[in-house]
PDB file of C-alpha atoms in Angstrom:
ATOM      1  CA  UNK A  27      19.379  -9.831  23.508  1.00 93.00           C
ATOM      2  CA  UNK A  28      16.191  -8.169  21.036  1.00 97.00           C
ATOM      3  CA  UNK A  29      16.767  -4.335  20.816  1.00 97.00           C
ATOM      4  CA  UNK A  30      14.655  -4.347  17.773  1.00 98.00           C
ATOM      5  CA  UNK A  31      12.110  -5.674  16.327  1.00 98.00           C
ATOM      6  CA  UNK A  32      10.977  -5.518  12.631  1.00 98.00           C
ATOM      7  CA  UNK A  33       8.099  -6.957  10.520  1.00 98.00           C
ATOM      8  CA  UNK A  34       7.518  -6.824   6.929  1.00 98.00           C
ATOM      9  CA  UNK A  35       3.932  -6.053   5.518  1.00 97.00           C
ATOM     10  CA  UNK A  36       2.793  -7.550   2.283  1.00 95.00           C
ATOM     11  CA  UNK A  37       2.339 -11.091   3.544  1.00 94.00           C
ATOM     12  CA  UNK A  38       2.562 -10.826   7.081  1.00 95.00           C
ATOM     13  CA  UNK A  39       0.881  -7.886   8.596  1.00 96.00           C
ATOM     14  CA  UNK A  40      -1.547  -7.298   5.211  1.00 95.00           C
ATOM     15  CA  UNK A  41      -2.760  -9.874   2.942  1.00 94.00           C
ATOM     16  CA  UNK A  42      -0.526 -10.243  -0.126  1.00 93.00           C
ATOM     17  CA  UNK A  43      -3.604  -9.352  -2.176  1.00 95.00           C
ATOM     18  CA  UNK A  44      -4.338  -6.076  -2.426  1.00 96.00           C
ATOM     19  CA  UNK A  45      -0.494  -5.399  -3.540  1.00 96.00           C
ATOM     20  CA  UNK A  46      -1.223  -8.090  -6.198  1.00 96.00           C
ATOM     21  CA  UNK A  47      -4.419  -6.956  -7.431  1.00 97.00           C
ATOM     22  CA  UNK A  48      -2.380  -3.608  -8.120  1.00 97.00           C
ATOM     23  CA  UNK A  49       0.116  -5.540  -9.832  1.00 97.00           C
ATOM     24  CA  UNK A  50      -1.671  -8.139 -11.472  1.00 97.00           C
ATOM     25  CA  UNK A  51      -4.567  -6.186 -12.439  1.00 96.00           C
ATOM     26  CA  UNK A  52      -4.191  -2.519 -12.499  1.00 97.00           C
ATOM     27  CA  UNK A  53      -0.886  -2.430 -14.517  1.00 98.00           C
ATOM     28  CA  UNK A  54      -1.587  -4.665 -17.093  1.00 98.00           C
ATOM     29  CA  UNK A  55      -4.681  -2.255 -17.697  1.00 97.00           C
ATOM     30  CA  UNK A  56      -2.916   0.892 -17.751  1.00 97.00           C
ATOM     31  CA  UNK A  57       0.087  -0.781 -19.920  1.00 97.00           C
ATOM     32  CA  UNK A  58      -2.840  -2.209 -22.396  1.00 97.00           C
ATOM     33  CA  UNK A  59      -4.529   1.048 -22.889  1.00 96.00           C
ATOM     34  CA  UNK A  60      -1.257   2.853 -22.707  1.00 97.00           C
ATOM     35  CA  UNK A  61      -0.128   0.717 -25.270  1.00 96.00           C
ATOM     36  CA  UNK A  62      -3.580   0.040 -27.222  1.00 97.00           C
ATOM     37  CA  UNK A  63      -3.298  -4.092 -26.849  1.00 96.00           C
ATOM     38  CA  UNK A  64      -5.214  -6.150 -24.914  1.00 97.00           C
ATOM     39  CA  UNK A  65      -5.350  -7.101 -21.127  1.00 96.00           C
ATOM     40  CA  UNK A  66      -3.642 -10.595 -22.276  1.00 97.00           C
ATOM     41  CA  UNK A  67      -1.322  -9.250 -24.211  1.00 97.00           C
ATOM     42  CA  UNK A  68      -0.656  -6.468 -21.984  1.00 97.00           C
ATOM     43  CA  UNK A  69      -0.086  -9.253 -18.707  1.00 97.00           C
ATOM     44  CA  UNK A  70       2.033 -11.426 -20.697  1.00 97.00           C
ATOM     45  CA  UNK A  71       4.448  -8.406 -21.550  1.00 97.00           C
ATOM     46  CA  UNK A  72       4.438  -6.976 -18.390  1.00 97.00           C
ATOM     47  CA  UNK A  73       5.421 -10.798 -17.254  1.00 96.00           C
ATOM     48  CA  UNK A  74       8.198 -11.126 -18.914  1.00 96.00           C
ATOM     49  CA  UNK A  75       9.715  -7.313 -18.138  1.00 95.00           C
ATOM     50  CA  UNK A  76       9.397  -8.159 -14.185  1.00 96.00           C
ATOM     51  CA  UNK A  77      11.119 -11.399 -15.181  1.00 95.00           C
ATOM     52  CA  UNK A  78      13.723  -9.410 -17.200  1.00 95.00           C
ATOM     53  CA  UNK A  79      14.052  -7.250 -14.389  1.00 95.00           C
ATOM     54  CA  UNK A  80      14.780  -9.660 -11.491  1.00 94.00           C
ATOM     55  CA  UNK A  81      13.843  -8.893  -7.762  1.00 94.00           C
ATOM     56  CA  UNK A  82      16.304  -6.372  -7.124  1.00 96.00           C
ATOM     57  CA  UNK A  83      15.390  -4.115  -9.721  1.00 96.00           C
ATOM     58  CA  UNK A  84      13.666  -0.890  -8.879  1.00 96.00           C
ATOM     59  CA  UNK A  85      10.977  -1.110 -11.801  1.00 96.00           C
ATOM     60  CA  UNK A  86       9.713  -4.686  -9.643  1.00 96.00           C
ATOM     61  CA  UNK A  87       8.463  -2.455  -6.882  1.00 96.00           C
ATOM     62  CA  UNK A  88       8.354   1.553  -7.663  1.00 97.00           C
ATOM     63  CA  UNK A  89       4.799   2.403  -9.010  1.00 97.00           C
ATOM     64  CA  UNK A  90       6.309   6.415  -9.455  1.00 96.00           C
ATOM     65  CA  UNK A  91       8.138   4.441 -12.081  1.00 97.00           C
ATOM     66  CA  UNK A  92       5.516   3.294 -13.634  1.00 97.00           C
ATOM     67  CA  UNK A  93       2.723   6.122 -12.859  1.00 96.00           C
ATOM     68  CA  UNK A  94       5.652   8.355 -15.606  1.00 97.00           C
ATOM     69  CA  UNK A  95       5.897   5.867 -17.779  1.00 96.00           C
ATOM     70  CA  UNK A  96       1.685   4.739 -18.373  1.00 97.00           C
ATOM     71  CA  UNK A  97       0.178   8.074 -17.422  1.00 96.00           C
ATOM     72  CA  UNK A  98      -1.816   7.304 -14.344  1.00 96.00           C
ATOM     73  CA  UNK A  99      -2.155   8.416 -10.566  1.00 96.00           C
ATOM     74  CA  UNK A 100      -1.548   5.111  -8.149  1.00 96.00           C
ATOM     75  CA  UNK A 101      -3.717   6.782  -5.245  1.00 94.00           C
ATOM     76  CA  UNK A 102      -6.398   6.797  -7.493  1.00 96.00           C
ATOM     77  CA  UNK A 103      -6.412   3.598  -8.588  1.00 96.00           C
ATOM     78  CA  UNK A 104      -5.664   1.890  -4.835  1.00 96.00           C
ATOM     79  CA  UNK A 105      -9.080   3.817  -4.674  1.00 94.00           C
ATOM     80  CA  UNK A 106     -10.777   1.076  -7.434  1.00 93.00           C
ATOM     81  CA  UNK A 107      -9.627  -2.344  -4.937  1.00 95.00           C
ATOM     82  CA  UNK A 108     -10.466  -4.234  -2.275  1.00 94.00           C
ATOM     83  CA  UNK A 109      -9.384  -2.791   1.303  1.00 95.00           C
ATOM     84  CA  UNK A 110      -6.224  -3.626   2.469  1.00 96.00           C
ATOM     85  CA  UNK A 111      -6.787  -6.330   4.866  1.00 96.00           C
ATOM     86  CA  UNK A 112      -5.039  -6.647   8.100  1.00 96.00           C
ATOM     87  CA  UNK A 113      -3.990  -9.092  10.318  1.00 95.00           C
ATOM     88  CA  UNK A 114      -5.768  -7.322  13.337  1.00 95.00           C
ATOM     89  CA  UNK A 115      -4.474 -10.002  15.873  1.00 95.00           C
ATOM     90  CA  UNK A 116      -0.756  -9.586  15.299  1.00 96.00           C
ATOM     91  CA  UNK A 117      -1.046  -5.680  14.881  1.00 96.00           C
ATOM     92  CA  UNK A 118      -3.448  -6.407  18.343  1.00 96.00           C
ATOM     93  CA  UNK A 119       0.030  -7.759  19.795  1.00 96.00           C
ATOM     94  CA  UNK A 120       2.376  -5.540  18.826  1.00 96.00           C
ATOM     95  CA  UNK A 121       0.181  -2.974  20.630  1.00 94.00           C
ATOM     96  CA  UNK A 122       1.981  -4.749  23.598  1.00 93.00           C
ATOM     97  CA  UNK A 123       5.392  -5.633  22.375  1.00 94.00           C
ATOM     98  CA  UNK A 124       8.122  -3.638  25.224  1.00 91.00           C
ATOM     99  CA  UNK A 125      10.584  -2.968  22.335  1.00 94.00           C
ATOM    100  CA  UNK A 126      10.943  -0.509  19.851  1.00 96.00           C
ATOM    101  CA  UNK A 127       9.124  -2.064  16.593  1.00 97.00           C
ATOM    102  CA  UNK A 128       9.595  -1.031  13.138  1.00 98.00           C
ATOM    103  CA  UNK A 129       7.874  -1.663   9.269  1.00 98.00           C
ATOM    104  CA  UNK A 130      10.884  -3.060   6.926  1.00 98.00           C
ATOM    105  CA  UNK A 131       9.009  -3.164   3.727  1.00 98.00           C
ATOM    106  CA  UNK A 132      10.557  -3.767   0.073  1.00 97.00           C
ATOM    107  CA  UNK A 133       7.228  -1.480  -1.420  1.00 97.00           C
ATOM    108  CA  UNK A 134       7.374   2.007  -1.420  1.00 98.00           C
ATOM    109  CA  UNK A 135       5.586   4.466   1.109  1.00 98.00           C
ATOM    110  CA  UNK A 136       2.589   4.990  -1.024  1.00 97.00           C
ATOM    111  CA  UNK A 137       1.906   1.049  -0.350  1.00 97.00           C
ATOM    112  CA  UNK A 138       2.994   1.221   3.558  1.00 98.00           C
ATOM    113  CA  UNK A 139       0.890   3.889   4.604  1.00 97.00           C
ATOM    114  CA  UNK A 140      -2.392   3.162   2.294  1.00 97.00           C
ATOM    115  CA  UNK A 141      -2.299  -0.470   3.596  1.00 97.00           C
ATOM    116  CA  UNK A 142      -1.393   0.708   7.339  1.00 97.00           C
ATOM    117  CA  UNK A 143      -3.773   3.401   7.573  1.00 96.00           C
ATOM    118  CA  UNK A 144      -4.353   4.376  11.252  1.00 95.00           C
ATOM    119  CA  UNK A 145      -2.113   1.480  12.687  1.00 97.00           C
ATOM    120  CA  UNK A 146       1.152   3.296  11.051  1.00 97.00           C
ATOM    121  CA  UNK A 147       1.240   4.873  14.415  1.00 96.00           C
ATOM    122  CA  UNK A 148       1.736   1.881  16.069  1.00 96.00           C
ATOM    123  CA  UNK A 149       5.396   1.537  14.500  1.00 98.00           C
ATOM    124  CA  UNK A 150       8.380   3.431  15.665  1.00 96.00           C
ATOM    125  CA  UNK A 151       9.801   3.926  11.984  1.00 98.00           C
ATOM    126  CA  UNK A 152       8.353   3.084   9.124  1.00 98.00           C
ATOM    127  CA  UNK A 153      11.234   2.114   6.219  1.00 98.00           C
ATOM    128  CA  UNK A 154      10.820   1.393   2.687  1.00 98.00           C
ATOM    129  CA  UNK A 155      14.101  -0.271   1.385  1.00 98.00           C
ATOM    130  CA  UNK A 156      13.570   1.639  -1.905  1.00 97.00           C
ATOM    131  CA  UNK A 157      12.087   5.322  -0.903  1.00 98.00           C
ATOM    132  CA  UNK A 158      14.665   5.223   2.018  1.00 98.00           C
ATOM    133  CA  UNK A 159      17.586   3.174   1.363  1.00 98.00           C
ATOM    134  CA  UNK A 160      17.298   3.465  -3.052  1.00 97.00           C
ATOM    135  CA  UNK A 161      17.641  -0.051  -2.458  1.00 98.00           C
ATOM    136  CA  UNK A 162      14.925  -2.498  -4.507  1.00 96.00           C
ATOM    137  CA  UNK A 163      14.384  -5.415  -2.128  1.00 96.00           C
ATOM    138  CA  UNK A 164      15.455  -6.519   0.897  1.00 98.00           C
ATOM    139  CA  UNK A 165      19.087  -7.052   0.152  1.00 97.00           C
ATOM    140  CA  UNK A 166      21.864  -7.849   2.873  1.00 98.00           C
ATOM    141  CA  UNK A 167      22.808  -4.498   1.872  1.00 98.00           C
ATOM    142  CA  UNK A 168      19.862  -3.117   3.293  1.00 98.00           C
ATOM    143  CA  UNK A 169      20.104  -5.150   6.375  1.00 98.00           C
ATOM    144  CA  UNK A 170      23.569  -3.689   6.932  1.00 98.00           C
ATOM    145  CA  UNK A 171      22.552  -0.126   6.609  1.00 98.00           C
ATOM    146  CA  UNK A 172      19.180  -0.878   8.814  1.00 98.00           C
ATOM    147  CA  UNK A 173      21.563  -2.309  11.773  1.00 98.00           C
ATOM    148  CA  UNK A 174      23.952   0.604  11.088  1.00 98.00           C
ATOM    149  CA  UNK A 175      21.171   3.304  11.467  1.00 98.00           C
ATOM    150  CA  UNK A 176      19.511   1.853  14.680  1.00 98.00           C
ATOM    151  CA  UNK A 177      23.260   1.581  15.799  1.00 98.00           C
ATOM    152  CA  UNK A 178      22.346  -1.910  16.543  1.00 98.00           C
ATOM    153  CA  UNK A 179      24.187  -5.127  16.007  1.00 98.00           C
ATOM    154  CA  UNK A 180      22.632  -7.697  13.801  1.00 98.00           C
ATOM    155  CA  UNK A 181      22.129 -10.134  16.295  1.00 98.00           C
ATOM    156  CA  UNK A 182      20.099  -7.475  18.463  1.00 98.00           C
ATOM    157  CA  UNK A 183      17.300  -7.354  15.456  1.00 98.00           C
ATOM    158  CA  UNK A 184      14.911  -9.783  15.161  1.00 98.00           C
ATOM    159  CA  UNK A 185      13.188  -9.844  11.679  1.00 98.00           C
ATOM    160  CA  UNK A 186       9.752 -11.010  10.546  1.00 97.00           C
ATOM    161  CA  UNK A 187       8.460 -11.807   7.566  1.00 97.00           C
ATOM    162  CA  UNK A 188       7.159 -14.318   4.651  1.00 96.00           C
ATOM    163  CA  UNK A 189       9.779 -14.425   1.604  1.00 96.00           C
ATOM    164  CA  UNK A 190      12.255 -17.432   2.380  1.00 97.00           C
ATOM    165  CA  UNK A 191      15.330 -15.391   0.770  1.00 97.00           C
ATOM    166  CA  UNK A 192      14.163 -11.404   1.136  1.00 97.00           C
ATOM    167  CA  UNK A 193      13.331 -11.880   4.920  1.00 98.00           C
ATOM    168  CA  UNK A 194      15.074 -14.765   5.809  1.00 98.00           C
ATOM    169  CA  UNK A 195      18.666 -16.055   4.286  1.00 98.00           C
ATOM    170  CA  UNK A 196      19.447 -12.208   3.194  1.00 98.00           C
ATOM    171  CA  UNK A 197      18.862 -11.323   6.881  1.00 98.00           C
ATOM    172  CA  UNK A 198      20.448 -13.864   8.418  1.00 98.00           C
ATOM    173  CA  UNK A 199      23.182 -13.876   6.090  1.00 98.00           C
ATOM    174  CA  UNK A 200      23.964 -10.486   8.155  1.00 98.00           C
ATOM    175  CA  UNK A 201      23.787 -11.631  11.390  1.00 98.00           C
ATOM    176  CA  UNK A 202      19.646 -10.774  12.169  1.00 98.00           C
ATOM    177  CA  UNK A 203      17.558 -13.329  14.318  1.00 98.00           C
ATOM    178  CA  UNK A 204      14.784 -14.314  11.986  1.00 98.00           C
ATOM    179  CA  UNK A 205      10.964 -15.918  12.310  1.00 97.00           C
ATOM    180  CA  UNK A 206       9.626 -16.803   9.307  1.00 97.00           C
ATOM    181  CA  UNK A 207       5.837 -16.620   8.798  1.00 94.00           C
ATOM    182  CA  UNK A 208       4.427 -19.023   7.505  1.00 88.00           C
ATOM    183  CA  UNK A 209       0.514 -18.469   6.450  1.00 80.00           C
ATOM    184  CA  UNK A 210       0.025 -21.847   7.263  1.00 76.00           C
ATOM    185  CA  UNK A 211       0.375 -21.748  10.730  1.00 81.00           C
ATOM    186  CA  UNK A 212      -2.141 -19.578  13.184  1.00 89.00           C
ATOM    187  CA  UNK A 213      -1.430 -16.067  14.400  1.00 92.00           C
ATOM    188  CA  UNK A 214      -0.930 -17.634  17.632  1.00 92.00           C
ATOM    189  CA  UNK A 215       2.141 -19.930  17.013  1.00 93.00           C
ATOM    190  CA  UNK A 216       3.620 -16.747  15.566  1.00 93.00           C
ATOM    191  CA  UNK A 217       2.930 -14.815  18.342  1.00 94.00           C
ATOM    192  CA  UNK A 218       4.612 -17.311  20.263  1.00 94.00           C
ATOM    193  CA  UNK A 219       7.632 -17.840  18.318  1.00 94.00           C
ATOM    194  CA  UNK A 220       8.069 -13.614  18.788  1.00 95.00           C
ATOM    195  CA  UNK A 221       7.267 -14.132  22.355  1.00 94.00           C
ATOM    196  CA  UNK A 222      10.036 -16.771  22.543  1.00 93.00           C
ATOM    197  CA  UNK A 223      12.522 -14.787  21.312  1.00 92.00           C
ATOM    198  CA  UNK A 224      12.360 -11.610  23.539  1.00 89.00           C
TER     199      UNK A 224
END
C-alpha cells in the first residue's frame, strides 16, 4: 500500500526549460566573461567539464559551486529568464491527493523554491538530494536514505518523474513503485496512472 508519494520537478511538475536556459545560457556567459572567451568557446568548455564530471557529480547541479567559482549571484540572474512554468493541472491534483506528498529533486533549493513559488506549500517536504542528502543525483543511495527518513519501506513510496535511470531504474532498483512521465502523453493519463496506484 502508497504511504508516500513523491514527484520530481524539472520535467514533470516545471518545464525543463527554465533550468536549461540557466544552464545553457547563463553559465556559459558568466564562464566567457569570467574567462574573457567567447559564448562558443565558453559552451563548448563548459560541455565537456559536465561531461568530465558525469551525473553524479556535485559541480552537474550546485550553482553555489559555480556562483564562487565565476563571481555571480544565481537569484539575480533567475531574475533575467523566462518564468518558471508549471504544470498547473497536476499541481491542481495534488491539491487533492489523501497522502502525504513530497518534492524529490536532484537541483538544489535555490531551483525548488524559485520554480515552486507559492505552490511549495502544497508539499509536505521539500528535499533536494544535494542540499539535504550531499548526494548529486538521484542515486539508490538517496532512495535508501529517503525510505529510511520517512521510516517507510520502499515499496510504500511511489515515485514520479521523467529521467529513465534517476527516477526510474535507481528507484526501483530499491524497492520504490515508479510512474514514469512521459511528456508525450496528457496530464490526464498521468493523473490516472497516480490514481491507479493509490
Amino acid at each position: 500500500m502508497i504511504k508516500l508519494i513523491s514527484f520530481d520537478l524539472q520535467g514533470t511538475l516545471s518545464s525543463a526549460k527554465f533550468s536549461d536556459d540557466f544552464w545553457l545560457e547563463i553559465l556559459p556567459r558568466k564562464y566567457a566573461t569570467f574567462h574573457n572567451t567567447s559564448i562558443e568557446s565558453a559552451k563548448k568548455e563548459l560541455r565537456e567539464e559536465f561531461k568530465k564530471f558525469g551525473k553524479y557529480d556535485f559541480r552537474y547541479y550546485d550553482n553555489r559551486y559555480w556562483e564562487k567559482v565565476l563571481k555571480f549571484d544565481t537569484k539575480q540572474e533567475f531574475k533575467k529568464l523566462e518564468s518558471p512554468k508549471l504544470c498547473l493541472e497536476l499541481l491542481d491534483f495534488i491539491k487533492s491527493l489523501p497522502l502525504p506528498h513530497i518534492i524529490f529533486s536532484t537541483t538544489t533549493h535555490d531551483f525548488i523554491y524559485y520554480e515552486l513559488g507559492e505552490f511549495s506549500n502544497l508539499f509536505d517536504t521539500i528535499i533536494s538530494t544535494l542540499d539535504d542528502y550531499h548526494i548529486a543525483g538521484k542515486s539508490e543511495e538517496a532512495y535508501r536514505i529517503l525510505a529510511k527518513n520517512f521510516n517507510l519501506l520502499p515499496k510504500e513510496i511511489l515515485h514520479i518523474g521523467d529521467n529513465k535511470i534517476m527516477d526510474i531504474d535507481n528507484a526501483q532498483k530499491v524497492g520504490f513503485q515508479t510512474i514514469y512521465f512521459d511528456s508525450l502523453k496528457s496530464i490526464a493519463d498521468l493523473i490516472e496512472q497516480i490514481r491507479g496506484k493509490l
